[in-house]
Coordinates of C-alpha atoms and ligand atoms in Angstrom, one line a residue:
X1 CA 55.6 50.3 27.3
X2 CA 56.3 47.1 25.1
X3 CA 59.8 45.9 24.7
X4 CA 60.7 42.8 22.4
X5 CA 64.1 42.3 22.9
X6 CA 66.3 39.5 20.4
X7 CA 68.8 37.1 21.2
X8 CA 70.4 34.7 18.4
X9 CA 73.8 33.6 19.0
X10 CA 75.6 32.9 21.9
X11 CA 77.8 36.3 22.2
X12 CA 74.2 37.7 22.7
X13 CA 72.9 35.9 25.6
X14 CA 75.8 37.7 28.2
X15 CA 74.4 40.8 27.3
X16 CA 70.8 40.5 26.9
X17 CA 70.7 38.7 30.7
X18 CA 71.2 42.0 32.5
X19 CA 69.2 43.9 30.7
X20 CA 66.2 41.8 31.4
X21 CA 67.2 41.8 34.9
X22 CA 66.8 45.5 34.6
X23 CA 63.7 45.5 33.3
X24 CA 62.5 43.1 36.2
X25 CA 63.7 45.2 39.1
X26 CA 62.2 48.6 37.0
X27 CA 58.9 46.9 37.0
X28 CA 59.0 45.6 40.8
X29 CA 59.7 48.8 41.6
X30 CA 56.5 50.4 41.6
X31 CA 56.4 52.8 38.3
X32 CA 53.6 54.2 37.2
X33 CA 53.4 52.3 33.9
X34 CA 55.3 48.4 34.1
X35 CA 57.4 47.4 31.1
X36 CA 56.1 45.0 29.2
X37 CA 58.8 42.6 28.1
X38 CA 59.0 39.5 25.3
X39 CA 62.1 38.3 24.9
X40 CA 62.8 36.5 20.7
X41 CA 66.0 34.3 20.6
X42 CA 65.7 34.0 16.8
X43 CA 67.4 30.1 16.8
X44 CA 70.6 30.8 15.2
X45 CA 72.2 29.1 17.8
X46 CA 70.6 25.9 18.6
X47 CA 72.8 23.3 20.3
X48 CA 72.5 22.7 24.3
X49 CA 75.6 24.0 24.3
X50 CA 75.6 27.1 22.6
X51 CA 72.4 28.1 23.8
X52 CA 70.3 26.6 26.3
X53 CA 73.0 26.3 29.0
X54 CA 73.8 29.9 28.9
X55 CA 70.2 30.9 29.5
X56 CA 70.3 28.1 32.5
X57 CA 73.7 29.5 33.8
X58 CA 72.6 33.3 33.5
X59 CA 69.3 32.9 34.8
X60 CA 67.4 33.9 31.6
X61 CA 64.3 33.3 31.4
X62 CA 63.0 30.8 28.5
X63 CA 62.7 32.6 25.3
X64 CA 58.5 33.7 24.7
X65 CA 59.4 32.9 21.3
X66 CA 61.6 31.2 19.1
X67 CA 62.0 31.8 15.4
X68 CA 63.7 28.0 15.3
X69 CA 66.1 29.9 12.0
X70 CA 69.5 27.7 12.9
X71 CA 72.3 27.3 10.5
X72 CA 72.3 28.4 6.9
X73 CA 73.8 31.1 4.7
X74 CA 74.0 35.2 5.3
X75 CA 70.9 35.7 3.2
X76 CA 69.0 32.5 4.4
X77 CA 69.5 33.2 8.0
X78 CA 68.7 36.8 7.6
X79 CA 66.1 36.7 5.3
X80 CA 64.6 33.7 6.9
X81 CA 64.7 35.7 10.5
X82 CA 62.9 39.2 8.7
X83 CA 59.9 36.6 7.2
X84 CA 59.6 35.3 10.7
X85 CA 60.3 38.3 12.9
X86 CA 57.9 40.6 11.3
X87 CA 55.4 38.4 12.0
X88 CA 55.7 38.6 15.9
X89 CA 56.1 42.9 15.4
X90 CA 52.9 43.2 13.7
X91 CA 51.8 40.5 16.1
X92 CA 53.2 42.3 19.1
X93 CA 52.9 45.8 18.2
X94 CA 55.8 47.0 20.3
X95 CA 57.1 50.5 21.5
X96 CA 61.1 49.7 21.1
X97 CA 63.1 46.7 19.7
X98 CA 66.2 46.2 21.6
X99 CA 69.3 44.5 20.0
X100 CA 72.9 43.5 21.1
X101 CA 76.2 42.9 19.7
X102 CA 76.7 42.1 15.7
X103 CA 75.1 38.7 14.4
X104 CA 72.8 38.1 11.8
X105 CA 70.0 38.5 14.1
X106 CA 70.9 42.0 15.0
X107 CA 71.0 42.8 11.8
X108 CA 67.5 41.3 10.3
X109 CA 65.3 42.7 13.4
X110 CA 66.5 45.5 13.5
X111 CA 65.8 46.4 9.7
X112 CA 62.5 44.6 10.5
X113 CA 61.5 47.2 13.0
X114 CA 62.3 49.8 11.0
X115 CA 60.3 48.5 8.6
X116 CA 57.4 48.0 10.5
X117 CA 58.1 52.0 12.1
X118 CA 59.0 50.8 15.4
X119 CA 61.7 51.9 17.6
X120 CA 65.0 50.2 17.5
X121 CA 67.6 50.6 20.1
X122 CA 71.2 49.1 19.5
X123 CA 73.4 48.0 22.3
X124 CA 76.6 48.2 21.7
X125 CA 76.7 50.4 18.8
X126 CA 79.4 52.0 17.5
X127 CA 81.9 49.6 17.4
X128 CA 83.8 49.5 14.0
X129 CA 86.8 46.8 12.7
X130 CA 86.7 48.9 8.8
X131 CA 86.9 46.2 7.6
X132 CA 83.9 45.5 5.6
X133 CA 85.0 41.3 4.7
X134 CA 83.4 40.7 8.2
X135 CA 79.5 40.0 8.2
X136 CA 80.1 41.2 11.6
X137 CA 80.8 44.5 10.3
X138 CA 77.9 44.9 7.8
X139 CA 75.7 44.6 10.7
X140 CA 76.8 46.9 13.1
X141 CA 76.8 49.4 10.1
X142 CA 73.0 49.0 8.8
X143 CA 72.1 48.4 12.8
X144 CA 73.1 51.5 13.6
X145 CA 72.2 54.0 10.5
X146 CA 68.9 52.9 11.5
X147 CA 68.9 52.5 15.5
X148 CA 66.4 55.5 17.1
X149 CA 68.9 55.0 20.3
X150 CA 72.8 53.9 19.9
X151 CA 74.1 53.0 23.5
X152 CA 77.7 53.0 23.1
X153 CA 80.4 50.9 25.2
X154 CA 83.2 53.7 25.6
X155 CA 84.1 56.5 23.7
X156 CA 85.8 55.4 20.9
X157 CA 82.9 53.9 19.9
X158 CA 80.9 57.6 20.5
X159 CA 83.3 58.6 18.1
X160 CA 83.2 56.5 15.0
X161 CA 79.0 57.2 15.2
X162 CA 79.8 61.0 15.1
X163 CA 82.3 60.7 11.8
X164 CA 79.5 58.6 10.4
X165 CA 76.8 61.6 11.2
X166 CA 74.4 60.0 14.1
X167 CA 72.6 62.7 16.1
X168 CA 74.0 63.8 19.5
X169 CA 70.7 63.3 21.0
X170 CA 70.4 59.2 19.7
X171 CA 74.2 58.8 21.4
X172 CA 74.3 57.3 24.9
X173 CA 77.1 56.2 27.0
X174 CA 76.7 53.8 29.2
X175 CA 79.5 51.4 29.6
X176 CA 79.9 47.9 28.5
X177 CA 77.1 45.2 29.4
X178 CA 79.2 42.3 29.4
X179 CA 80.7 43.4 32.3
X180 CA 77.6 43.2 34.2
X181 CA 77.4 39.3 33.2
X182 CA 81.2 39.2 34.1
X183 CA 80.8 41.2 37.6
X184 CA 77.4 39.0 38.8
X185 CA 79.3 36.0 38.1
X186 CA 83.0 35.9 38.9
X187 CA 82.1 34.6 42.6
X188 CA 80.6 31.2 41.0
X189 CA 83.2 31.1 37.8
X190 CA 85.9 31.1 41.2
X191 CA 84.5 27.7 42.4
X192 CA 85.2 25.7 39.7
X193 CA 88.0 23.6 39.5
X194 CA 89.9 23.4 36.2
X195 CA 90.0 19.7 36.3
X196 CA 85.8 19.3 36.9
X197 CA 86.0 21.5 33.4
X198 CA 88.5 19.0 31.5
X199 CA 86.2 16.0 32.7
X200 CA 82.7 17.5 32.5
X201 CA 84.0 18.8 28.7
X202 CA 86.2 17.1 26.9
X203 CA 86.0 16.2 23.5
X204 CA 88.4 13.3 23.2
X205 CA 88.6 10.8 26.3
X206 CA 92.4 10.6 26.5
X207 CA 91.9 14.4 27.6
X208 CA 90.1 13.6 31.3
X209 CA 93.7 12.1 32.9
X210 CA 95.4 15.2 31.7
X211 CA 96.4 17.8 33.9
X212 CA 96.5 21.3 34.2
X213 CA 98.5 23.6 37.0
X214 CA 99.2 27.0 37.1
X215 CA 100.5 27.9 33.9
X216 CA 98.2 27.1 30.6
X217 CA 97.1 28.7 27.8
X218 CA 93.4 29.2 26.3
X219 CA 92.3 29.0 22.5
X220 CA 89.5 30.3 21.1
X221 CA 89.1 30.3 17.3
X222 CA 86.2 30.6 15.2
X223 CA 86.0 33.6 12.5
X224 CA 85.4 32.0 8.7
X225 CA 88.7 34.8 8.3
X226 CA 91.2 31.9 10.3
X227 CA 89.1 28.5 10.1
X228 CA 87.8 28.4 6.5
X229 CA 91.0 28.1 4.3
X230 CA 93.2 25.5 4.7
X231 CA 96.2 27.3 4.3
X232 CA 95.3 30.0 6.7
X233 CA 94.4 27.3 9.5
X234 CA 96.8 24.6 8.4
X235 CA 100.2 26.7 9.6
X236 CA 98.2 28.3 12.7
X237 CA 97.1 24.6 13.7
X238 CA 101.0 23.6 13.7
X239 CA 102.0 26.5 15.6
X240 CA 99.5 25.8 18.2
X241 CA 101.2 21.9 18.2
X242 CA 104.4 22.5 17.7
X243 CA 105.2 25.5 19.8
X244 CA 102.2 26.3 21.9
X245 CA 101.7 22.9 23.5
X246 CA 105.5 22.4 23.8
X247 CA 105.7 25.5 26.2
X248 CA 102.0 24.8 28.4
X249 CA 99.0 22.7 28.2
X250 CA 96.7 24.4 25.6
X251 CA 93.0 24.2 26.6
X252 CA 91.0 24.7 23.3
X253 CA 87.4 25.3 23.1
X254 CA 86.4 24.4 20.1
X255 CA 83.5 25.7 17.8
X256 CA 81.0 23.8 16.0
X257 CA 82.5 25.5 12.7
X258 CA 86.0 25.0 13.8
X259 CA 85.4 21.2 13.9
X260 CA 84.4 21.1 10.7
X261 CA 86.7 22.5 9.5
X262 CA 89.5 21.0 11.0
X263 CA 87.7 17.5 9.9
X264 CA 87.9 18.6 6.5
X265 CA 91.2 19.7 5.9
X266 CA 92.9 16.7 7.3
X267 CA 93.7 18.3 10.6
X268 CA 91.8 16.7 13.3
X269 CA 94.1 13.7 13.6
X270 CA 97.1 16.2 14.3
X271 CA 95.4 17.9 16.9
X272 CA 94.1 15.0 18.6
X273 CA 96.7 13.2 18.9
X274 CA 98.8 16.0 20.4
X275 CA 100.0 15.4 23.8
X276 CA 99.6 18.7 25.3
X277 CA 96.7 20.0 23.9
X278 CA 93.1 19.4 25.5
X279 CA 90.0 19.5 23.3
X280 CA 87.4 20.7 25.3
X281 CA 83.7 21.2 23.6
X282 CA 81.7 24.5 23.8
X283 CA 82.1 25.8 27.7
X284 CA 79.3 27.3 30.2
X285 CA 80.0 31.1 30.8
X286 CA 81.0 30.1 34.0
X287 CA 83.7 27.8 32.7
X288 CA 85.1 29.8 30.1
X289 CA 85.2 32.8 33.1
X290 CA 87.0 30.3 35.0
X291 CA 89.5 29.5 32.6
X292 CA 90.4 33.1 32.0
X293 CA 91.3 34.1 35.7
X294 CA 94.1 31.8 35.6
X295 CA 95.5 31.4 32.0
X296 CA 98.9 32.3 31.4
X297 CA 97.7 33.8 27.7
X298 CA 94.8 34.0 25.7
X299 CA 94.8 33.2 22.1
X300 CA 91.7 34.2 20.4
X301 CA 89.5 35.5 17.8
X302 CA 86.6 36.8 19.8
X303 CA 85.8 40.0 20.4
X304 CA 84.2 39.4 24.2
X305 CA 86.9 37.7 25.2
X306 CA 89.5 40.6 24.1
X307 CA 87.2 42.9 26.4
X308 CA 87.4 40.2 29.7
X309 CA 90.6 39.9 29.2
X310 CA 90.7 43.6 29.7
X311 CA 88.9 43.5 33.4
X312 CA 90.6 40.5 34.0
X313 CA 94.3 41.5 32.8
X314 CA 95.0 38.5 31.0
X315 CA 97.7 38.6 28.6
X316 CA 95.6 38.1 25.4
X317 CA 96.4 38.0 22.0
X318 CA 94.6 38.4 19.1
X319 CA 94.2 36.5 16.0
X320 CA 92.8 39.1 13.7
X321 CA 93.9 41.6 11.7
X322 CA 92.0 44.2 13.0
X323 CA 89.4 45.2 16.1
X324 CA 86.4 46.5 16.2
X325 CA 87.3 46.8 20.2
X326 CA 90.5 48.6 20.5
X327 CA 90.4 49.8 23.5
X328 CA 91.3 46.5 24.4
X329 CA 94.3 47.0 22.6
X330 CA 97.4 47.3 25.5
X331 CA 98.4 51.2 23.6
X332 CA 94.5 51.8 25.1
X333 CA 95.0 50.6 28.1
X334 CA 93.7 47.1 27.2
X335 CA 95.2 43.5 27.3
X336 CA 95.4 42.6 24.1
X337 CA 97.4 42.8 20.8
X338 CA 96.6 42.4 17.6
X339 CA 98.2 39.7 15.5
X340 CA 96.2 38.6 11.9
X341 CA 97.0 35.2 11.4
X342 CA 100.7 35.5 10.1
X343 CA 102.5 33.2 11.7
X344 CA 106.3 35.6 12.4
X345 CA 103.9 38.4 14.2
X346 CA 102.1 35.7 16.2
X347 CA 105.2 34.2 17.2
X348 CA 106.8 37.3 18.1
X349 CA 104.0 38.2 19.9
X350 CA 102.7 35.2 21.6
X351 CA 106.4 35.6 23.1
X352 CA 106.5 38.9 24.1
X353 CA 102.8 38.2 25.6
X354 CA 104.3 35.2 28.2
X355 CA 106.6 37.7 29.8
X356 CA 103.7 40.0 30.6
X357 CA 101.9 39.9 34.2
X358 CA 98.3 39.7 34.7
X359 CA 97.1 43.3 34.5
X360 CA 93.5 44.2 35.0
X361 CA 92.0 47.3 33.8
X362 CA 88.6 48.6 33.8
X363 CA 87.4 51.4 30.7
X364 CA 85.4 53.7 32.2
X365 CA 81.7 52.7 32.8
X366 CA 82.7 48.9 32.7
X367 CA 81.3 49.0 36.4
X368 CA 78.9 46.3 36.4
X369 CA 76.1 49.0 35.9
X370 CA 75.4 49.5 32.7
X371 CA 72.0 47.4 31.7
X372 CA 70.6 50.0 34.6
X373 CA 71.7 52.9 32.4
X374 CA 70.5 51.2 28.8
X375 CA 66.8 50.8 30.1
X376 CA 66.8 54.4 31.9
X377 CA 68.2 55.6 28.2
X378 CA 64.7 53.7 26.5
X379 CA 62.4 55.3 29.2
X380 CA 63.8 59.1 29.0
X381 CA 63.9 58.8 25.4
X382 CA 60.7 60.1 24.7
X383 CA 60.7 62.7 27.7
Ligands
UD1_1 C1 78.1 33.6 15.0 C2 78.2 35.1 14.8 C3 79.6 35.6 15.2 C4 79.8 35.2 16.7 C5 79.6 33.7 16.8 C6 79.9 33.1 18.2 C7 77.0 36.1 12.8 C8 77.3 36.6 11.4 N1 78.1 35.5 13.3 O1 79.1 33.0 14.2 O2 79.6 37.0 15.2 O3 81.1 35.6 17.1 O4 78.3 33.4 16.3 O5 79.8 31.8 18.2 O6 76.0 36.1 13.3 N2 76.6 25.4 14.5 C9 76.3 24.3 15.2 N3 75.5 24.5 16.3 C10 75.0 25.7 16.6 C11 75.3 26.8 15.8 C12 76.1 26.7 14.8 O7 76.7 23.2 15.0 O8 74.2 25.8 17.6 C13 77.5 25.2 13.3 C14 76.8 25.1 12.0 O9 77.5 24.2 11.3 C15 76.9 26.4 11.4 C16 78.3 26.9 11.9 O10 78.4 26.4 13.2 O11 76.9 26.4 10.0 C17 78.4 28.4 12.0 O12 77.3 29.0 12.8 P1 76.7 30.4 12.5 O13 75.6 30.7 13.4 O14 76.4 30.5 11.0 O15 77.9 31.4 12.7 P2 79.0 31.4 13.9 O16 80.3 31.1 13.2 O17 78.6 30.7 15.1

């Protein structure tokens, strides 16, 4: 059998690692017919940082190809990826195309295999935010009206396919992938110390003599919905500075897009110059896994963060209006809250969240097993 699997932006590359990992110990294990495996990362994400140290620190193996795509708009990056992807299917002549998560590369091979009458399988399908301002959104929708095989993260998820009328028999549970990555890699996150992140990372100098105890918080932020108008990001930016950073050092990751953004509206200096906030760049897995066993609070706009936050219990909260996760949310059982970007509710929230003890929970099927129970879904499909 001939699997292509495709990887674009960074939120892939955690879930695409164990998967391939499964594939390796299937073929080493004797079968009657190997798997044969070519793994695209399409090039959306392109800096060292972004990309080529998470397939270092996950042990993925180089990509067989590389569509070289990087940054542009919706239609370039998706149109450009079809042009080039099609290419390697007729090329390849595959059995299945395998895709994870919600970017634009999900999205463009997945309607390119369809295309070319191959057989797509979506992992992670199901999810659904409703709200359809998020490209994030449009892609899990057209991914999975076409996906031959929808392996679903929990239930919820199950559901939402079932309103939308996707056959019983292309439904498969089988637990959340991430948590494989998360599970295979919390041993090595443990020995890191915070202050080898701060020096190996930071984005300002003045950031490697500050330091960081036991109480801190993390930022994330990186949705065009929070960093691409100035007066959504402007008021959240002096939260983060003026009430944030007064309670605990703020450790914030920031995003290619972020900086840009910040840069342009006039904010960099403020952040910058703050005394209690540390700039770090783009973190390792590793480091980011670190950073999130021992925060006080998360504040974020990512959707895999919301679900290790979940395993991990830490007190998260999120800046968006909606999820496409909720069973992340705390009425689920989850560690997070919702918040938008208004800055009363994130207030209110943020300090309702700092009374809250580290909690962790684990939805069912998050067991670390679940890239085992993807590939057996691909070989019994056909059975
Ligand atoms: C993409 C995904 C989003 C995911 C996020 C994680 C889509 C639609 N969005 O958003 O779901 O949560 O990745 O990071 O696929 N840039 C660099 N270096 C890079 C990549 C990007 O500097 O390696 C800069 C460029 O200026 C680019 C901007 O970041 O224009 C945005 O990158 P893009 O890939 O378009 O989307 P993300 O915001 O990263």
């Amino acid at each position: 059998m001939k699997i292509i699997s495709v990887v674009g932006a960074r939120p892939n590359f955690m879930k695409i690692a164990p998967f391939i990992r499964a594939i390796e110990e299937y073929n080493s294990s004797g079968p009657d017919e190997t798997i044969e495996h070519t793994l695209v990362h399409t090039g959306q994400h392109y800096d060292d940082r972004m990309s080529k140290a998470f397939f270092k620190a996950l042990n993925i193996p180089d990509a067989d190809i590389n569509l070289g795509i990087g940054s542009g708009t919706h239609a370039e990056q998706v149109g450009q990826t079809m042009i080039a992807f099609e290419k390697v299917v007729k090329d390849i002549e595959p059995d299945w195309v395998v895709v994870v998560g919600d970017v634009n590369a999900t999205l463009a091979c997945s309607v390119t295999a369809k295309k070319e009458n191959v057989k797509c399988c979506h992992i992670e399908a199901g999810l659904r935010s409703g709200d359809m301002t998020m490209p994030e959104e449009i892609n899990r929708l057209v991914t999975d009206r076409l996906s031959d095989l929808l392996l679903i993260p929990d239930k919820l998820s199950g559901e939402n396919l079932k309103k939308e009328g996707a056959s019983e028999r292309s439904v498969v549970f089988v637990g959340n992938i991430m948590i494989d990555t998360l599970d295979a890699n919390l041993a090595k996150a443990k020995d890191i110390s915070i202050e080898e992140i701060i020096n190996k990372n930071y984005l300002i100098e003045s950031a490697a003599q500050k330091k960081v105890e036991d109480n801190f918080a993390v930022l994330t932020l990186h949705r065009p919905s929070n960093v691409d108008e100035k007066e959504i990001l402007t008021p959240i930016v002096n939260f983060l500075c003026d009430e944030v950073a007064e309670d605990m050092p703020l450790i914030w990751t920031v995003h290619p897009r972020t900086q840009k953004q910040l840069k342009l509206f006039g904010l960099w200096e403020k952040v910058t110059s703050a005394e209690n906030i540390i700039l770090l760049h783009p973190l390792s897995y590793h480091e980011m896994l670190r950073l999130n066993m021992d925060a006080k609070i998360m504040l974020t706009d990512s959707g895999g963060l919301q679900e290790e936050c979940t395993v991990l219990g830490t007190p998260c909260i999120t800046l968006r209006w909606n999820t496409e996760r909720p069973i992340t949310l705390r009425q689920h059982g989850g560690a997070s809250v919702i918040v938008g970007n208004n800055i009363k509710r994130i207030r209110e929230e943020y300090q309702k969240t700092l009374l809250l003890d580290r909690t962790p929970t684990r939805p069912k099927l998050w067991d670390g097993q679940t890239a085992h129970r993807c590939l057996d879904a691909i070989i019994s499909f056909n059975k």
